[in-house]
Every structure is written in C-alpha cells, then in structure tokens.
CSV table of N, CA and C in Angstrom, one decimal:
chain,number,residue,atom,x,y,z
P,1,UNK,N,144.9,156.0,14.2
P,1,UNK,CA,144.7,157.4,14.0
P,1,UNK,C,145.5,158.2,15.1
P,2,UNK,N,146.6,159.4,14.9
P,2,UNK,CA,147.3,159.9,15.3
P,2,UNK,C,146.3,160.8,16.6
P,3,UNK,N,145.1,161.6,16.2
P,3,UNK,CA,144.1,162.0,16.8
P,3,UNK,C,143.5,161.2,18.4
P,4,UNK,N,143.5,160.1,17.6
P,4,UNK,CA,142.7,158.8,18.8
P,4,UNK,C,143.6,158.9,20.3
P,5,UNK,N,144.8,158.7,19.9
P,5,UNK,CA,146.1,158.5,20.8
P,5,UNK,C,146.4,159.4,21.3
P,6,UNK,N,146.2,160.7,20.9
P,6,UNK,CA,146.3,162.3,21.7
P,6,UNK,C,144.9,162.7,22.7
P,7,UNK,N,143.7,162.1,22.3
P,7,UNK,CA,142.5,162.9,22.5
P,7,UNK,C,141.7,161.6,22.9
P,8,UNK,N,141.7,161.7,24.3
P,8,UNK,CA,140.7,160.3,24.9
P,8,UNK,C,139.2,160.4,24.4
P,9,UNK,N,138.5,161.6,24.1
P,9,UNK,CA,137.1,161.3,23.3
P,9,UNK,C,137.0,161.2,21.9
P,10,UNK,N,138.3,161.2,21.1
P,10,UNK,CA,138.8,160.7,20.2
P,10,UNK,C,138.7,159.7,20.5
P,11,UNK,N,139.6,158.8,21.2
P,11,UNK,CA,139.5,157.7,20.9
P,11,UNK,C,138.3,156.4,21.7
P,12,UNK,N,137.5,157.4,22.6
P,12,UNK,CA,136.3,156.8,22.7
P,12,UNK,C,135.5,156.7,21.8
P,13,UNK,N,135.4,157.6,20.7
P,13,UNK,CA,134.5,157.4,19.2
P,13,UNK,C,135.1,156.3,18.9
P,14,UNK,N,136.7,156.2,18.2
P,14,UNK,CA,137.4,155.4,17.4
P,14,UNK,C,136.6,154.2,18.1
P,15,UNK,N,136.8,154.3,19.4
P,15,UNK,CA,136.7,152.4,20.0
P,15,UNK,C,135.4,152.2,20.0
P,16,UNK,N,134.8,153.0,19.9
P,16,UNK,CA,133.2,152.6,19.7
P,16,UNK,C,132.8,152.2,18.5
P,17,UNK,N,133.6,153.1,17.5
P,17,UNK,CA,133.0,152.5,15.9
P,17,UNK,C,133.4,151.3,15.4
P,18,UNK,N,134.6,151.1,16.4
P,18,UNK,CA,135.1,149.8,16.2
P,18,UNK,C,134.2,148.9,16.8
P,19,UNK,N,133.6,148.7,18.1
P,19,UNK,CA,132.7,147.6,18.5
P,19,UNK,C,131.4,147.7,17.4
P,20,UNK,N,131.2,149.3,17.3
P,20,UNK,CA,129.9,149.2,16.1
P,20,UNK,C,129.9,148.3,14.6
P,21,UNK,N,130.9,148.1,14.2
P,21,UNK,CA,131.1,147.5,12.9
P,21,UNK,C,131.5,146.4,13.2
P,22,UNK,N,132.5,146.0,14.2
P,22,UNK,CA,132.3,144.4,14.9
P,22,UNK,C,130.8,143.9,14.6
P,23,UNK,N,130.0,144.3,15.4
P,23,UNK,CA,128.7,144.0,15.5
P,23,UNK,C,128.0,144.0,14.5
P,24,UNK,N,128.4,144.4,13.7
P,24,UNK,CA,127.2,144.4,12.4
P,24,UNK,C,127.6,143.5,11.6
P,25,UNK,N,128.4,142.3,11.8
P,25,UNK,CA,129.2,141.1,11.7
P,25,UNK,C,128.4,141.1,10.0
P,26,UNK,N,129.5,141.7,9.2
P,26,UNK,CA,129.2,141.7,7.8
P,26,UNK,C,128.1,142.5,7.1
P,27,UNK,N,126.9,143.4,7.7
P,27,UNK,CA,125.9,144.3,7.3
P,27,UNK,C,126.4,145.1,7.0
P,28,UNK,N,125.7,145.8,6.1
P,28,UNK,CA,126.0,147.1,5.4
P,28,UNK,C,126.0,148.4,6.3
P,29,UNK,N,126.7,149.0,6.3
P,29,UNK,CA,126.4,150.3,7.5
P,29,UNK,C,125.4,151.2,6.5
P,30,UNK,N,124.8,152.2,7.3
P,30,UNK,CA,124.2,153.6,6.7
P,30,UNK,C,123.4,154.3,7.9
P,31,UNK,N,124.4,155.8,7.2
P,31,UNK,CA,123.7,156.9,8.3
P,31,UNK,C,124.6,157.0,9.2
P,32,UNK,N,125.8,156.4,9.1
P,32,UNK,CA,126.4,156.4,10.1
P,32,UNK,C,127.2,158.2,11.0
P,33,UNK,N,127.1,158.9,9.7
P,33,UNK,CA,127.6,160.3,10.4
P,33,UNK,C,126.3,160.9,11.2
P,34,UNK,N,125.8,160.4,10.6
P,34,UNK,CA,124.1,160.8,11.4
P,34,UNK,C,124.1,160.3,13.0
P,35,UNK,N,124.2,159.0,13.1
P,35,UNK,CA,124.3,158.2,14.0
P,35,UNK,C,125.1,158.8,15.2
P,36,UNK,N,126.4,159.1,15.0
P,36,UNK,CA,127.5,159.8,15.7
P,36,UNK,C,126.8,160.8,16.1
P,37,UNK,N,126.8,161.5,15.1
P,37,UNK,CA,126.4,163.0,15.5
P,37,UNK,C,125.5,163.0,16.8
P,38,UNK,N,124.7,162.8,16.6
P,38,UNK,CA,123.1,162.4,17.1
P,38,UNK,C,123.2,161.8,18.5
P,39,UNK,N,124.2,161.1,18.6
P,39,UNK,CA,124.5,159.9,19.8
P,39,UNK,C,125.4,160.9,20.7
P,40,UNK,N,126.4,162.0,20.1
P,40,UNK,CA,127.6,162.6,20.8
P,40,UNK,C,126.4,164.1,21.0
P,41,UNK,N,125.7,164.6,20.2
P,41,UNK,CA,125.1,165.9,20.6
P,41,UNK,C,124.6,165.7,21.8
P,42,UNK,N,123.6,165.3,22.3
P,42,UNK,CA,122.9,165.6,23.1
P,42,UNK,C,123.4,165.6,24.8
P,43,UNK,N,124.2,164.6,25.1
P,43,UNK,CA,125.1,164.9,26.1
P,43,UNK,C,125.4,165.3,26.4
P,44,UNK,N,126.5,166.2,25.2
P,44,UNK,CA,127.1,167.0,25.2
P,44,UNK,C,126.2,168.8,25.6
P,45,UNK,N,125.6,168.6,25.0
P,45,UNK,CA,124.3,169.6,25.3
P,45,UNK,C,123.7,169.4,26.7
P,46,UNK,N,123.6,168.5,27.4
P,46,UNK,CA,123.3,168.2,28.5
P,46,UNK,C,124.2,169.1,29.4
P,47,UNK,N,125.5,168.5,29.1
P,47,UNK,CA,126.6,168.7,29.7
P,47,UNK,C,127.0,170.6,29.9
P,48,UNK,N,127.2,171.0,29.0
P,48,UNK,CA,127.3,172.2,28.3
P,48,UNK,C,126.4,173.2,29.1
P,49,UNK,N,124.9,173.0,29.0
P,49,UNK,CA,124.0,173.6,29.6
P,49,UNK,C,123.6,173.4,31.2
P,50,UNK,N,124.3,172.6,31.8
P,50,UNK,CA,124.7,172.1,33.4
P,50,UNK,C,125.7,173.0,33.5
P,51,UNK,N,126.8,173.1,33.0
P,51,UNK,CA,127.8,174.0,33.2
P,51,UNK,C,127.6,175.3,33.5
P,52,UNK,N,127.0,176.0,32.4
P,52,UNK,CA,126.3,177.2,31.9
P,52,UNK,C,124.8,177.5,33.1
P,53,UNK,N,124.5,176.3,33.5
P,53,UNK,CA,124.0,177.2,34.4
P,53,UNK,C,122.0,177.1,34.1
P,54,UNK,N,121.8,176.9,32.9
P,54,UNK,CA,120.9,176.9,32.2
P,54,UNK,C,120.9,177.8,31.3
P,55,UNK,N,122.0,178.6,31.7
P,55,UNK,CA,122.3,180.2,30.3
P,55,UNK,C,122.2,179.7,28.9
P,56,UNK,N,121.1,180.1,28.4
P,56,UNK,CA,121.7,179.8,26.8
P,56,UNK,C,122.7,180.3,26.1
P,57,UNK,N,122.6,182.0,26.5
P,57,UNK,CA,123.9,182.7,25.8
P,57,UNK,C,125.1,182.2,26.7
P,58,UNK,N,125.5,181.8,27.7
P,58,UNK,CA,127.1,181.4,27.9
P,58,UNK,C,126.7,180.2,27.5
P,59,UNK,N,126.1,179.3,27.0
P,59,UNK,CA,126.4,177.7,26.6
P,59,UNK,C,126.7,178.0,25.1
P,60,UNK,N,126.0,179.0,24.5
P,60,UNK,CA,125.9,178.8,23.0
P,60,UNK,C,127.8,179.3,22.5
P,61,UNK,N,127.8,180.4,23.7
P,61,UNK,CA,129.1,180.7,23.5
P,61,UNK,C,130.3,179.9,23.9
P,62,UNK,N,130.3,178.8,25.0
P,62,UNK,CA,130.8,178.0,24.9
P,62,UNK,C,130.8,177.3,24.2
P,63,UNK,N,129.7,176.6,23.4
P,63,UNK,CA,130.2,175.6,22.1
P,63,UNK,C,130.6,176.0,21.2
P,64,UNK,N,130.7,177.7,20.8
P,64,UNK,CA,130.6,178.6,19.7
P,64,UNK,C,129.6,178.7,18.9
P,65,UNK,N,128.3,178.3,18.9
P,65,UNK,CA,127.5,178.3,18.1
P,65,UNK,C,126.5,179.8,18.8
P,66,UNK,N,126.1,180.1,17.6
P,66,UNK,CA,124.9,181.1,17.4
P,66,UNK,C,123.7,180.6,18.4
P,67,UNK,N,123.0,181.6,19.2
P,67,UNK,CA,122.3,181.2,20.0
P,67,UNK,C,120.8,180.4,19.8
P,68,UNK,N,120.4,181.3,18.3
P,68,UNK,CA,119.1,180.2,17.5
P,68,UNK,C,119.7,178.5,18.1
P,69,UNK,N,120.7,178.5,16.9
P,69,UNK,CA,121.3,177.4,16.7
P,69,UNK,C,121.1,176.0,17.6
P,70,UNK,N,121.7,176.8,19.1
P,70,UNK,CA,121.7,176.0,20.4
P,70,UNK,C,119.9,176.0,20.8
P,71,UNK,N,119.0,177.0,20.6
P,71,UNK,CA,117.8,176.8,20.9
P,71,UNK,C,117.7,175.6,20.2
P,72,UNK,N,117.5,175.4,18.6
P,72,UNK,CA,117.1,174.8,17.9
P,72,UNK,C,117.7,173.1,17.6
P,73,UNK,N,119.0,172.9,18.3
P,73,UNK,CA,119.4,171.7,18.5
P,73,UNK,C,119.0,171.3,20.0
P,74,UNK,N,118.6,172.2,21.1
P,74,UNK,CA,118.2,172.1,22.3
P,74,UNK,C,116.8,171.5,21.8
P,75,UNK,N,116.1,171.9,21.2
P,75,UNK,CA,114.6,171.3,20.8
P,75,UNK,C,114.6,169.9,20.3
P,76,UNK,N,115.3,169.8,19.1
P,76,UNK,CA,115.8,168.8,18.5
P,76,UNK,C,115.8,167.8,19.6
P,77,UNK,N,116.7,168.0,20.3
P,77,UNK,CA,116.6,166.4,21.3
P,77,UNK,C,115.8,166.8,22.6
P,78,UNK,N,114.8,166.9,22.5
P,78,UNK,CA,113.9,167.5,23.5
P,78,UNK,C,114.6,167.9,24.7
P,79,UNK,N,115.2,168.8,24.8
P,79,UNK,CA,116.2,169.6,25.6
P,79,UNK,C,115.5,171.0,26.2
P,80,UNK,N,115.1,171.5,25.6
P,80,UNK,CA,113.8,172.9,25.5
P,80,UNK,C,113.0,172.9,26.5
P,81,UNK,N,112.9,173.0,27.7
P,81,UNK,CA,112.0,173.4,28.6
P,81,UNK,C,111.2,174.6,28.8
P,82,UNK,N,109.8,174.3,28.0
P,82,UNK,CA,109.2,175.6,28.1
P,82,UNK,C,108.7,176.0,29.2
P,83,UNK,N,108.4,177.5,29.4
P,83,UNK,CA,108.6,178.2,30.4
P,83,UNK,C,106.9,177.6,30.9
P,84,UNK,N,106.6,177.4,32.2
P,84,UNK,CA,105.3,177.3,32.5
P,84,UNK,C,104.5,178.8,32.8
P,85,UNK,N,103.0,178.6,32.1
P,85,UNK,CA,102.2,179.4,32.4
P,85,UNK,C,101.9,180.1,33.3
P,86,UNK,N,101.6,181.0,34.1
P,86,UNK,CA,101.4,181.3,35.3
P,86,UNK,C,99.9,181.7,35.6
C-alpha cells in the first residue's frame, strides 16, 4: 500500500492486520472494521483530550467532530468523567 510507506500509523495498522490474520492461522475473520475502529478510537481520544487540556470544545475541534459527537464517543469508551456532587 502506497499509504503504508508514506504514513507510519498507516503502516502500524497495515502491520498489525498483518500479524492479526497471521494469527487467525486459517479462521474466518468478522467485525473486523469494528475491531480497528474500536482498538484506534480510544487512544486516540485519550490522546486528543490530554492535549486539549480536558477541553471538549478544542478536542472536538481538533478531531473535527461535532461536540455531541466527542461527548458521546467519550462515553462510549468510558472516557466521560462525571462532574462530582458537591
């Protein structure tokens, strides 16, 4: 892939899906866009919202997503720290 060879987290996917299907030494794959997704979001959301500061509006803007959006994939991988009571 022309991508892989320009873009090192390109081709950390590529080389990972490669050991992933190594490994599944002849099984059927499924889910696998799921899988990716799922495995690269949250990090990345980790990552993103370290940066940002805890800001939701400069993180959401950094990834370019709508700010629901980033709430609601922040939840998604239990990322969401709710505010404590006082």
């Amino acid at each position: 892939m022309n991508q892989a060879k320009s873009n090192p987290m390109a081709l950390a996917v590529e080389q990972s899906l490669e050991r992933y299907f190594a490994d599944l030494e002849g099984a059927r794959p499924a889910g696998i866009y799921d899988m990716v997704i799922l495995t690269v979001e949250k990090p990345m959301l980790q990552r993103v919202m370290l940066e940002a500061k805890g800001n939701q509006l400069r993180a959401s803007e950094m990834l370019g997503i709508n700010r629901n959006t980033l709430r609601k994939k922040l939840q998604q991988h239990g990322l969401l720290t709710k505010p404590s009571a006082a």
